[in-house]
């Protein structure tokens, strides 16, 4: 039986309103705003100068926004609401902000040309990234974790046959598929052994004890093809793969294709978009970073994101060169790398073959009392960075979140912890209740859409409810991570990229402390991921929020289209105005779109869209 809520919904699924009528309404609204907006703000004469200028700036921005939207709309009208065109074949794997030749032209050098520069590659022309010709809908989870379509990712046969790191050798090719499993189980055991070795090195009996030892959130830098992350996920750890943008053979694209958490990021000149004290373990297997470069700035960044008592695991033949393999233990302490780890209060816990493990101090005093030469503490504790230059100072020591990982408990946060995040426990449980019910609604809404409007694809077996068709979820405005929590509680086999818009950044530490993965992001810019990497995008209140920031809704929706997999879903919840406008754009994107009135007397609406596999 379907819930009565859904029954009601199916009654309100009306036919689409006539497009022209809607356009006319919106255009008139924007014309009115633009007209009234042009009278001078002389009424503010008694306000103080600074307040006035603030009001004026905001007001002017709104006006410009309205005028801009009006122009966008007028273009749409004169074009008879033309659909957006498709990009050329060269953009099949397009990731904005990483155009090296444009960055070089703009004068970036010393590897900074490989950094993220969104201001350089602003797109003037709107086009929709199309999938490669032989793109196929990924296999459902968990099959899709072990077998992917080779046409979906940009790799050449040579790239994966030429063996790279240990994890890279896990790949085998079959006709049009890449398989990550082997019939005899030998290969996967390589990862298991490795994981077991790390556990032993930090003093555990087996890798199943990671969680008890406080290791939950892992940042896997340069994750190869994601097999180590995949193994950690199977142990119920949260492992996020992070690797640089690669035009071909991308680790991030591959991990996401397999349904594993991943994001583009690098160690060049800027901080990672995470708050300090976020990870229990940072892991690098031949991840290509010269750690003792730039006077240790990269190690300082790792230190920033590591929690007290957390581990830095480094596996690379390079470390062996620091001493001959026989007496590496003694020799390693004398290198600049080793000296630097002592400066930042890391203790070399263990070393075996090519693997080194350091532990960050649990004692915040260490940084100031260390006799090994000290680094300054950063000023402005806990201020979250958004791709700020890497600083030459130590962060997080004065944070309320300075709790050794061995003392933390995952699962539900205590009232004390919530209050540490300045969150009222009652608000928090109300939020949880809200998302439980919202999720039930979403799911009862999606199930019939998937299975009645969209007949099964030929060859599919009878699917269970939609959770096996949805794996990579992005909550574009995640607040406390409530949707993520509700999905886990409902035992959906998904993972959620919790994105916190920069103006609401305070909730990201809370999300990470809940054991989820998340990232800070400015939605006026493209998201650091490859095309076709998420099955579902969820945005609650984001459209209204961005309108107040002055970003373009067209840019946002085109970006959403880029990162959404074909046949993937968009759920937008917002006020009726932005929803109507988004629905109009959704039609131009050739998404199937429906507006749903929750019929509870509010002006909140849901917009549910699906991106088609092919567009004419
Ligand atoms: C990258 O930048 C160059 C130089 O500005 C430009 O010619 C090229 O089209 C850009 N590539 C993409 C994929 O946008
Ligand atoms: C962590 O736990 C240990 C042992 O239970 C205790 O001695 C220590 O004070 C705790 N540290 C913090 C910061 O809570
Ligand atoms: C109606 O539902 C929406 C979304 O579920 C919620 O945000 C809003 O507060 C509700 N309004 C009322 C008046 O109950």
XYZ file of C-alpha atoms and ligand atoms in Angstrom:
658
model
C 0.000 0.000 0.000
C 1.219 3.444 -0.813
C 0.982 6.083 1.856
C -1.893 8.484 1.743
C 0.668 11.204 1.287
C 1.605 9.764 -2.039
C -2.012 9.304 -2.975
C -2.558 12.954 -2.463
C 0.508 13.737 -4.525
C -0.637 11.670 -7.431
C -3.803 13.720 -7.485
C -1.912 16.967 -7.556
C 0.459 15.966 -10.314
C -1.251 18.283 -12.721
C -0.470 18.797 -16.375
C 2.295 21.313 -16.998
C 1.067 24.907 -17.065
C 1.397 26.613 -20.430
C 4.969 27.771 -20.785
C 4.246 31.120 -22.426
C 1.845 32.174 -19.768
C 4.370 31.425 -17.086
C 7.104 33.250 -18.902
C 4.937 36.313 -19.293
C 4.229 36.355 -15.567
C 7.870 36.028 -14.639
C 8.990 38.603 -17.141
C 6.450 41.089 -15.824
C 7.607 40.485 -12.276
C 11.211 41.127 -13.192
C 10.311 44.190 -15.232
C 8.445 45.557 -12.243
C 11.364 44.903 -9.913
C 13.728 46.529 -12.350
C 11.472 49.573 -12.783
C 10.740 50.174 -9.122
C 14.314 49.407 -8.317
C 15.510 52.355 -10.368
C 14.098 55.082 -8.100
C 16.782 56.583 -5.892
C 17.174 55.307 -2.341
C 16.793 58.758 -0.791
C 14.443 57.453 1.864
C 17.402 56.153 3.815
C 18.656 59.648 4.714
C 18.575 59.172 8.473
C 20.512 55.920 8.478
C 24.173 56.022 9.325
C 26.510 56.113 6.381
C 27.872 52.592 6.769
C 24.464 51.018 7.233
C 23.219 52.933 4.266
C 26.031 51.778 2.065
C 25.412 48.191 3.161
C 21.770 48.439 2.355
C 22.585 50.150 -0.841
C 25.091 47.495 -1.910
C 22.665 44.692 -1.198
C 19.889 46.559 -2.819
C 21.947 47.325 -5.864
C 23.012 43.727 -6.104
C 19.408 42.612 -5.977
C 18.539 45.107 -8.635
C 21.366 43.963 -10.844
C 20.311 40.407 -10.246
C 16.758 41.242 -11.226
C 17.933 43.056 -14.320
C 20.251 40.175 -15.195
C 17.476 37.678 -14.747
C 15.251 39.830 -16.854
C 17.844 39.854 -19.640
C 18.239 36.097 -19.359
C 14.502 35.749 -19.580
C 14.189 38.149 -22.458
C 16.738 36.115 -24.364
C 14.680 33.091 -23.649
C 11.557 34.779 -24.926
C 13.114 36.065 -28.133
C 14.599 32.636 -28.714
C 11.176 31.133 -28.215
C 12.577 29.345 -25.172
C 15.233 27.541 -27.082
C 16.661 24.466 -25.422
C 20.307 24.643 -24.425
C 22.609 23.180 -27.054
C 24.960 20.283 -26.510
C 28.688 20.856 -26.030
C 31.166 19.409 -28.482
C 32.758 16.012 -28.117
C 35.887 17.587 -26.578
C 33.852 18.409 -23.475
C 32.661 14.886 -22.740
C 34.810 14.799 -19.602
C 34.828 18.528 -18.985
C 35.698 19.815 -15.540
C 35.503 23.627 -15.327
C 38.211 25.617 -13.460
C 41.039 23.280 -14.525
C 42.054 24.596 -17.926
C 45.848 24.435 -17.767
C 46.483 26.323 -20.997
C 44.160 29.126 -19.928
C 45.842 29.215 -16.505
C 49.265 29.441 -18.140
C 48.044 32.249 -20.361
C 46.824 34.045 -17.260
C 50.359 33.880 -15.863
C 50.104 31.036 -13.346
C 53.291 29.002 -13.054
C 55.278 26.817 -10.637
C 52.576 24.160 -10.842
C 49.889 26.666 -9.873
C 48.625 26.257 -13.435
C 47.321 22.850 -12.300
C 45.393 24.456 -9.464
C 41.719 25.307 -9.456
C 41.128 28.731 -11.028
C 37.428 29.263 -11.562
C 37.800 32.956 -12.266
C 39.897 32.186 -15.375
C 37.672 29.722 -17.137
C 34.303 31.374 -16.762
C 32.095 29.957 -19.426
C 30.462 32.420 -21.687
C 28.467 29.972 -23.650
C 25.949 27.666 -22.043
C 26.051 24.139 -23.320
C 25.214 20.738 -21.942
C 27.993 18.207 -21.553
C 27.027 15.090 -23.427
C 27.990 11.527 -22.576
C 30.454 9.575 -24.733
C 28.872 7.731 -27.629
C 29.131 4.320 -25.998
C 28.018 5.498 -22.549
C 25.928 2.972 -20.641
C 23.938 3.376 -17.446
C 26.172 1.986 -14.668
C 25.305 -1.376 -13.157
C 23.396 -1.112 -9.918
C 25.094 -1.175 -6.533
C 26.873 -3.281 -5.369
C 27.627 -4.942 -8.728
C 28.656 -1.558 -10.104
C 31.367 -1.274 -7.469
C 33.265 -4.196 -8.971
C 32.375 -3.957 -12.645
C 32.098 -0.769 -14.684
C 31.588 0.025 -18.358
C 34.907 1.004 -19.880
C 33.165 3.431 -22.262
C 31.958 5.514 -19.302
C 35.395 6.633 -18.140
C 38.247 8.178 -19.997
C 40.948 5.534 -19.875
C 42.925 3.836 -22.550
C 43.811 0.180 -22.469
C 47.473 1.079 -22.052
C 46.784 3.191 -19.014
C 45.501 0.414 -16.907
C 47.661 -2.328 -18.268
C 50.792 -0.389 -17.456
C 50.837 -1.174 -13.817
C 51.179 1.688 -11.403
C 50.793 1.546 -7.669
C 49.643 -1.509 -5.816
C 46.016 -0.458 -6.042
C 46.284 0.264 -9.734
C 47.323 -3.280 -10.512
C 43.888 -4.417 -9.425
C 42.367 -3.685 -12.763
C 41.521 -6.306 -15.316
C 39.927 -5.682 -18.638
C 37.090 -7.676 -20.149
C 35.615 -6.633 -23.475
C 33.683 -3.439 -22.717
C 33.930 -3.795 -18.972
C 36.551 -3.149 -16.368
C 36.458 -5.592 -13.511
C 37.899 -4.994 -10.074
C 37.415 -8.468 -8.768
C 39.154 -11.684 -9.536
C 37.771 -15.171 -9.621
C 40.336 -16.586 -7.249
C 40.057 -13.701 -4.795
C 43.820 -13.265 -4.817
C 43.892 -9.689 -5.903
C 41.383 -8.310 -3.468
C 43.359 -10.018 -0.727
C 46.247 -7.716 -1.589
C 44.171 -4.813 -0.311
C 42.970 -6.794 2.673
C 46.537 -7.665 3.625
C 47.593 -4.073 3.277
C 44.731 -2.826 5.413
C 45.507 -5.503 7.973
C 49.153 -4.454 7.982
C 48.206 -0.847 8.738
C 45.957 -1.995 11.567
C 48.764 -4.035 13.084
C 51.194 -1.172 12.745
C 48.959 1.076 14.855
C 48.681 -1.669 17.429
C 45.379 -3.324 16.516
C 44.694 -7.022 16.152
C 42.935 -6.603 12.827
C 41.467 -3.959 10.547
C 37.989 -4.710 11.889
C 39.127 -2.826 14.998
C 39.676 0.498 13.217
C 36.318 1.825 14.376
C 36.930 0.923 18.015
C 40.281 2.668 17.799
C 38.537 5.876 16.687
C 39.455 5.644 13.006
C 36.326 6.481 11.073
C 36.850 9.330 8.610
C 39.704 8.613 6.224
C 41.054 10.908 3.537
C 42.606 8.744 0.851
C 44.863 10.951 -1.233
C 45.520 9.702 -4.744
C 43.333 6.670 -4.284
C 44.404 4.770 -7.405
C 41.271 3.036 -8.545
C 39.594 3.230 -5.192
C 40.046 -0.358 -4.021
C 41.519 0.586 -0.653
C 38.666 3.047 -0.048
C 36.233 0.386 -1.135
C 37.654 -2.037 1.403
C 37.496 0.582 4.175
C 33.856 1.316 3.296
C 33.098 -2.380 3.666
C 34.481 -2.075 7.224
C 31.957 0.769 7.780
C 34.590 3.497 7.719
C 33.958 6.676 5.743
C 36.763 6.954 3.193
C 36.885 9.882 0.808
C 39.143 9.621 -2.206
C 40.834 12.850 -3.211
C 43.049 13.238 -6.247
C 44.173 15.988 -8.589
C 42.334 16.808 -11.770
C 43.599 14.463 -14.481
C 42.540 14.994 -18.085
C 42.714 11.236 -18.679
C 42.976 8.197 -16.473
C 41.290 9.989 -13.638
C 41.233 8.330 -10.254
C 38.343 10.473 -9.056
C 36.178 9.712 -12.071
C 36.819 6.009 -11.675
C 36.094 5.933 -7.947
C 32.807 7.774 -8.430
C 31.876 5.540 -11.339
C 32.273 2.652 -8.875
C 29.991 4.396 -6.390
C 32.802 5.358 -4.006
C 33.100 8.813 -2.386
C 35.589 10.993 -4.269
C 36.398 14.605 -5.048
C 39.007 16.517 -7.028
C 41.535 18.278 -4.823
C 45.261 18.862 -4.685
C 48.229 19.996 -2.681
C 49.718 22.842 -4.682
C 49.151 26.255 -3.183
C 45.730 26.264 -1.528
C 44.032 24.723 1.473
C 41.587 21.858 1.067
C 37.900 22.784 1.423
C 37.609 21.013 4.779
C 37.648 22.482 8.278
C 40.539 21.666 10.569
C 40.344 18.476 12.685
C 38.258 16.555 10.130
C 39.992 13.222 9.539
C 41.137 10.358 11.732
C 43.512 9.081 9.085
C 45.117 10.564 6.013
C 46.445 7.941 3.642
C 48.779 8.230 0.654
C 50.035 5.346 -1.461
C 52.358 6.681 -4.131
C 50.058 9.666 -4.329
C 52.597 11.732 -6.203
C 53.016 14.467 -3.615
C 56.519 15.534 -2.640
C 55.694 15.939 1.012
C 58.841 17.742 2.116
C 58.531 20.277 -0.691
C 57.600 23.946 -0.028
C 59.091 23.994 3.474
C 56.593 21.431 4.729
C 53.458 23.397 3.800
C 51.754 20.212 2.580
C 52.485 18.423 5.842
C 51.135 21.394 7.761
C 47.936 21.070 5.717
C 47.677 17.369 6.537
C 48.236 18.278 10.183
C 45.434 20.833 9.955
C 42.830 18.352 8.744
C 43.982 15.513 11.021
C 42.279 15.104 14.344
C 44.406 14.870 17.487
C 45.745 11.336 17.820
C 45.026 10.711 14.123
C 47.311 8.890 11.708
C 49.208 9.809 8.585
C 49.954 6.678 6.536
C 52.498 6.978 3.777
C 53.379 4.097 1.488
C 55.933 4.805 -1.161
C 59.205 3.487 -2.450
C 60.468 7.029 -2.000
C 60.448 6.722 1.747
C 62.787 3.800 1.450
C 65.364 5.949 -0.290
C 65.664 7.951 2.869
C 67.782 5.139 4.170
C 68.830 1.833 2.706
C 66.111 -0.726 3.194
C 68.054 -2.583 5.883
C 68.616 0.240 8.356
C 65.816 2.557 7.232
C 64.472 2.769 10.754
C 67.477 4.622 12.057
C 68.276 6.542 8.939
C 64.765 7.926 8.480
C 64.923 10.176 11.539
C 67.695 12.265 10.110
C 66.017 13.417 6.914
C 64.426 16.855 6.669
C 61.046 15.140 6.321
C 61.508 13.384 9.632
C 62.729 16.508 11.352
C 59.718 18.361 10.118
C 57.257 15.754 11.389
C 58.767 16.271 14.824
C 58.268 20.024 14.540
C 54.558 19.461 13.961
C 54.398 17.009 16.854
C 53.957 13.826 14.876
C 55.379 10.646 16.258
C 56.722 7.997 13.886
C 54.661 5.121 15.199
C 55.788 2.332 12.947
C 57.549 1.524 9.750
C 57.407 -1.664 7.707
C 58.847 -2.072 4.262
C 57.525 0.899 2.289
C 54.874 1.954 4.772
C 55.381 4.671 7.406
C 52.775 5.679 9.972
C 52.933 8.867 12.007
C 50.553 9.798 14.770
C 49.555 13.388 15.394
C 49.874 14.486 18.989
C 46.815 14.391 21.234
C 48.312 17.180 23.307
C 47.579 20.681 22.031
C 50.366 22.072 24.235
C 52.940 20.119 22.282
C 53.155 22.716 19.529
C 54.209 25.464 21.881
C 56.316 23.421 24.269
C 58.211 21.407 21.687
C 61.949 21.796 21.937
C 62.457 20.652 18.387
C 61.885 24.090 16.964
C 58.345 25.415 16.806
C 55.903 26.667 14.248
C 53.637 29.608 15.010
C 49.988 28.902 15.820
C 47.507 30.299 13.299
C 45.467 33.274 14.421
C 41.702 33.250 14.103
C 41.134 29.701 15.260
C 38.504 27.610 13.557
C 37.948 30.011 10.742
C 37.206 27.792 7.807
C 39.250 28.299 4.733
C 37.908 28.161 1.241
C 40.907 27.529 -0.969
C 42.975 30.078 0.957
C 46.739 30.053 0.431
C 48.516 27.389 2.492
C 49.638 29.059 5.728
C 52.894 28.464 7.558
C 51.243 27.940 10.929
C 49.481 25.242 12.949
C 45.662 25.209 13.204
C 43.018 23.767 15.444
C 44.846 23.749 18.777
C 42.377 26.128 20.429
C 39.314 24.453 18.944
C 36.528 22.985 21.065
C 36.794 20.047 18.685
C 40.291 19.215 19.918
C 39.356 15.763 21.211
C 41.736 12.834 20.680
C 40.194 10.299 18.293
C 40.717 7.581 20.895
C 38.292 9.461 23.184
C 35.570 10.096 20.612
C 32.503 7.993 20.069
C 30.798 7.835 16.725
C 27.102 7.440 16.260
C 24.836 9.976 17.887
C 26.379 13.151 19.218
C 25.907 13.965 22.878
C 24.117 17.122 23.984
C 27.445 18.487 25.137
C 28.957 17.932 21.706
C 25.973 19.554 20.012
C 26.264 22.552 22.274
C 29.939 22.692 21.365
C 28.708 23.213 17.817
C 26.267 25.851 19.037
C 23.354 23.659 18.071
C 20.366 23.322 20.339
C 19.734 19.580 20.973
C 15.991 20.095 20.552
C 16.400 21.815 17.196
C 18.678 19.002 16.215
C 16.209 16.228 16.966
C 13.433 18.206 15.299
C 15.625 18.493 12.231
C 16.164 14.738 12.319
C 12.443 14.089 12.524
C 11.844 16.467 9.621
C 14.300 14.616 7.405
C 12.954 11.205 8.329
C 9.566 12.227 7.074
C 10.938 14.158 4.077
C 12.890 11.095 3.009
C 9.836 8.864 3.226
C 8.053 11.357 1.044
C 10.859 11.527 -1.498
C 11.042 7.794 -1.745
C 7.345 7.214 -2.134
C 7.477 9.905 -4.764
C 10.398 8.444 -6.672
C 9.393 4.787 -6.593
C 6.315 5.146 -8.794
C 8.103 7.639 -11.040
C 10.942 5.244 -11.636
C 8.795 2.198 -12.102
C 5.731 3.485 -13.884
C 6.810 6.465 -15.948
C 10.126 4.950 -16.780
C 9.694 1.350 -17.757
C 12.507 -0.924 -16.839
C 15.428 -0.839 -19.165
C 15.610 -3.930 -21.304
C 17.701 -6.632 -19.715
C 17.216 -5.338 -16.181
C 16.169 -7.795 -13.594
C 13.203 -6.940 -11.448
C 14.680 -4.186 -9.326
C 14.039 -3.753 -5.659
C 12.937 -0.287 -4.537
C 14.995 2.552 -5.965
C 17.813 2.418 -3.501
C 19.825 0.150 -5.712
C 19.543 2.588 -8.582
C 20.720 5.499 -6.496
C 24.183 5.307 -4.995
C 26.021 8.647 -5.203
C 23.895 11.324 -3.584
C 24.784 14.987 -3.203
C 23.035 17.170 -0.674
C 23.856 20.578 -2.097
C 22.900 22.480 1.025
C 23.320 19.934 3.756
C 22.798 21.975 6.936
C 23.307 19.386 9.744
C 23.503 16.424 7.353
C 19.933 15.411 8.188
C 19.195 13.851 4.805
C 22.364 11.757 5.101
C 21.357 10.581 8.562
C 17.837 9.717 7.428
C 19.152 7.754 4.444
C 21.443 5.715 6.682
C 18.697 5.139 9.202
C 16.444 3.876 6.416
C 19.301 1.541 5.391
C 19.589 2.872 1.872
C 22.879 1.746 0.409
C 23.924 5.230 -0.628
C 26.634 7.623 0.419
C 26.082 11.370 0.556
C 28.411 14.190 -0.399
C 27.258 16.803 2.105
C 27.972 20.179 0.567
C 27.856 23.199 2.824
C 27.607 26.541 0.993
C 30.346 28.913 2.114
C 27.980 31.399 3.696
C 26.613 28.653 5.967
C 29.961 27.087 6.705
C 29.495 26.622 10.426
C 27.662 23.308 10.103
C 30.386 21.432 8.223
C 32.385 20.493 11.358
C 29.183 19.049 12.818
C 28.578 16.974 9.681
C 32.115 15.594 9.823
C 31.830 14.919 13.551
C 28.735 12.833 12.791
C 31.028 10.625 10.737
C 29.726 11.787 7.361
C 31.695 13.193 4.492
C 31.317 16.785 3.451
C 32.922 19.727 1.783
C 32.666 23.483 1.729
C 31.622 24.948 -1.589
C 30.661 28.204 -3.251
C 27.731 27.367 -5.518
C 28.488 30.393 -7.678
C 31.372 28.186 -8.899
C 31.474 24.744 -10.525
C 31.835 21.731 -8.225
C 35.198 19.897 -8.334
C 33.998 16.675 -9.899
C 33.768 14.977 -13.290
C 30.628 14.915 -15.417
C 28.024 12.190 -14.755
C 29.147 11.380 -11.226
C 26.005 11.695 -9.041
C 22.742 9.748 -9.172
C 20.802 12.248 -7.146
C 21.162 15.944 -6.362
C 19.165 17.394 -3.517
C 18.852 21.110 -2.859
C 16.768 22.408 -0.001
C 16.384 26.185 0.021
C 19.478 26.607 -2.123
C 17.801 28.530 -4.935
C 16.469 31.258 -2.636
C 19.775 31.367 -0.875
C 21.782 31.763 -4.067
C 19.473 34.433 -5.431
C 20.429 36.478 -2.374
C 24.115 35.820 -3.144
C 23.645 37.075 -6.668
C 24.567 33.894 -8.549
C 22.987 32.860 -11.785
C 20.409 30.104 -11.599
C 21.127 29.150 -15.198
C 24.804 28.522 -14.410
C 23.799 26.468 -11.396
C 21.354 24.256 -13.241
C 23.748 23.712 -16.133
C 26.393 22.686 -13.608
C 23.900 20.330 -11.971
C 23.222 18.835 -15.367
C 26.950 18.287 -15.883
C 27.514 16.377 -12.675
C 24.275 14.386 -12.823
C 24.302 10.923 -14.337
C 21.925 10.255 -17.204
C 18.662 8.997 -15.688
C 19.720 10.622 -12.410
C 17.332 12.598 -10.217
C 17.121 16.154 -8.951
C 15.005 17.093 -5.958
C 14.738 20.803 -5.301
C 12.741 22.148 -2.411
C 12.084 25.862 -2.309
C 9.563 28.686 -2.450
C 7.142 28.733 -5.330
C 8.890 31.605 -7.189
C 12.341 30.068 -7.585
C 10.752 26.667 -8.180
C 8.718 27.916 -11.117
C 11.764 29.527 -12.611
C 13.842 26.380 -12.107
C 11.113 24.306 -13.699
C 11.230 26.489 -16.771
C 14.999 26.068 -16.996
C 14.653 22.339 -16.359
C 12.499 22.126 -19.459
C 15.208 23.862 -21.463
C 17.684 21.340 -20.099
C 15.280 18.696 -21.382
C 14.895 17.258 -17.915
C 11.582 15.716 -17.106
C 10.257 18.003 -14.433
C 7.303 18.085 -12.094
C 6.327 20.593 -9.478
C 4.701 19.151 -6.395
C 2.590 21.198 -4.033
C 2.894 19.754 -0.553
C -0.591 21.134 0.169
C 0.190 22.080 3.727
C -0.667 25.717 3.255
C 2.908 26.914 2.749
C 4.448 28.340 -0.398
C 7.065 25.577 -0.372
C 7.158 23.405 -3.478
C 9.140 20.419 -4.595
C 10.602 20.183 -8.063
C 11.447 16.621 -9.052
C 13.405 16.148 -12.267
C 15.069 13.378 -14.154
C 17.865 13.852 -16.663
C 17.355 11.822 -19.833
C 19.954 9.419 -21.184
C 19.944 10.921 -24.647
C 18.904 14.288 -25.918
C 17.892 15.076 -29.436
C 41.087 26.183 -22.398
O 41.632 27.451 -22.595
C 42.080 27.675 -23.935
C 42.819 29.022 -23.942
O 42.023 30.013 -23.349
C 40.880 27.631 -24.880
O 41.305 27.850 -26.207
C 40.213 26.251 -24.754
O 39.050 26.211 -25.523
C 39.872 25.966 -23.301
N 39.397 24.601 -23.188
C 38.207 24.277 -22.708
C 37.886 22.828 -22.651
O 37.417 25.108 -22.307
C 41.036 10.750 26.805
O 40.899 9.522 27.506
C 41.959 9.290 28.424
C 41.789 7.885 29.000
O 40.443 7.562 29.206
C 41.932 10.370 29.508
O 42.977 10.162 30.413
C 42.101 11.717 28.829
O 41.986 12.750 29.772
C 41.060 11.931 27.735
N 41.400 13.154 27.040
C 40.501 14.081 26.711
C 41.012 15.286 26.021
O 39.326 13.961 26.958
C 5.112 22.519 4.667
O 6.113 21.569 4.299
C 7.363 22.138 4.039
C 8.273 21.073 3.512
O 7.987 19.829 4.021
C 7.904 22.769 5.301
O 9.176 23.349 5.073
C 6.952 23.841 5.762
O 7.382 24.376 6.978
C 5.534 23.273 5.913
N 4.636 24.396 6.156
C 3.650 24.360 7.047
C 2.818 25.587 7.144
O 3.441 23.375 7.727
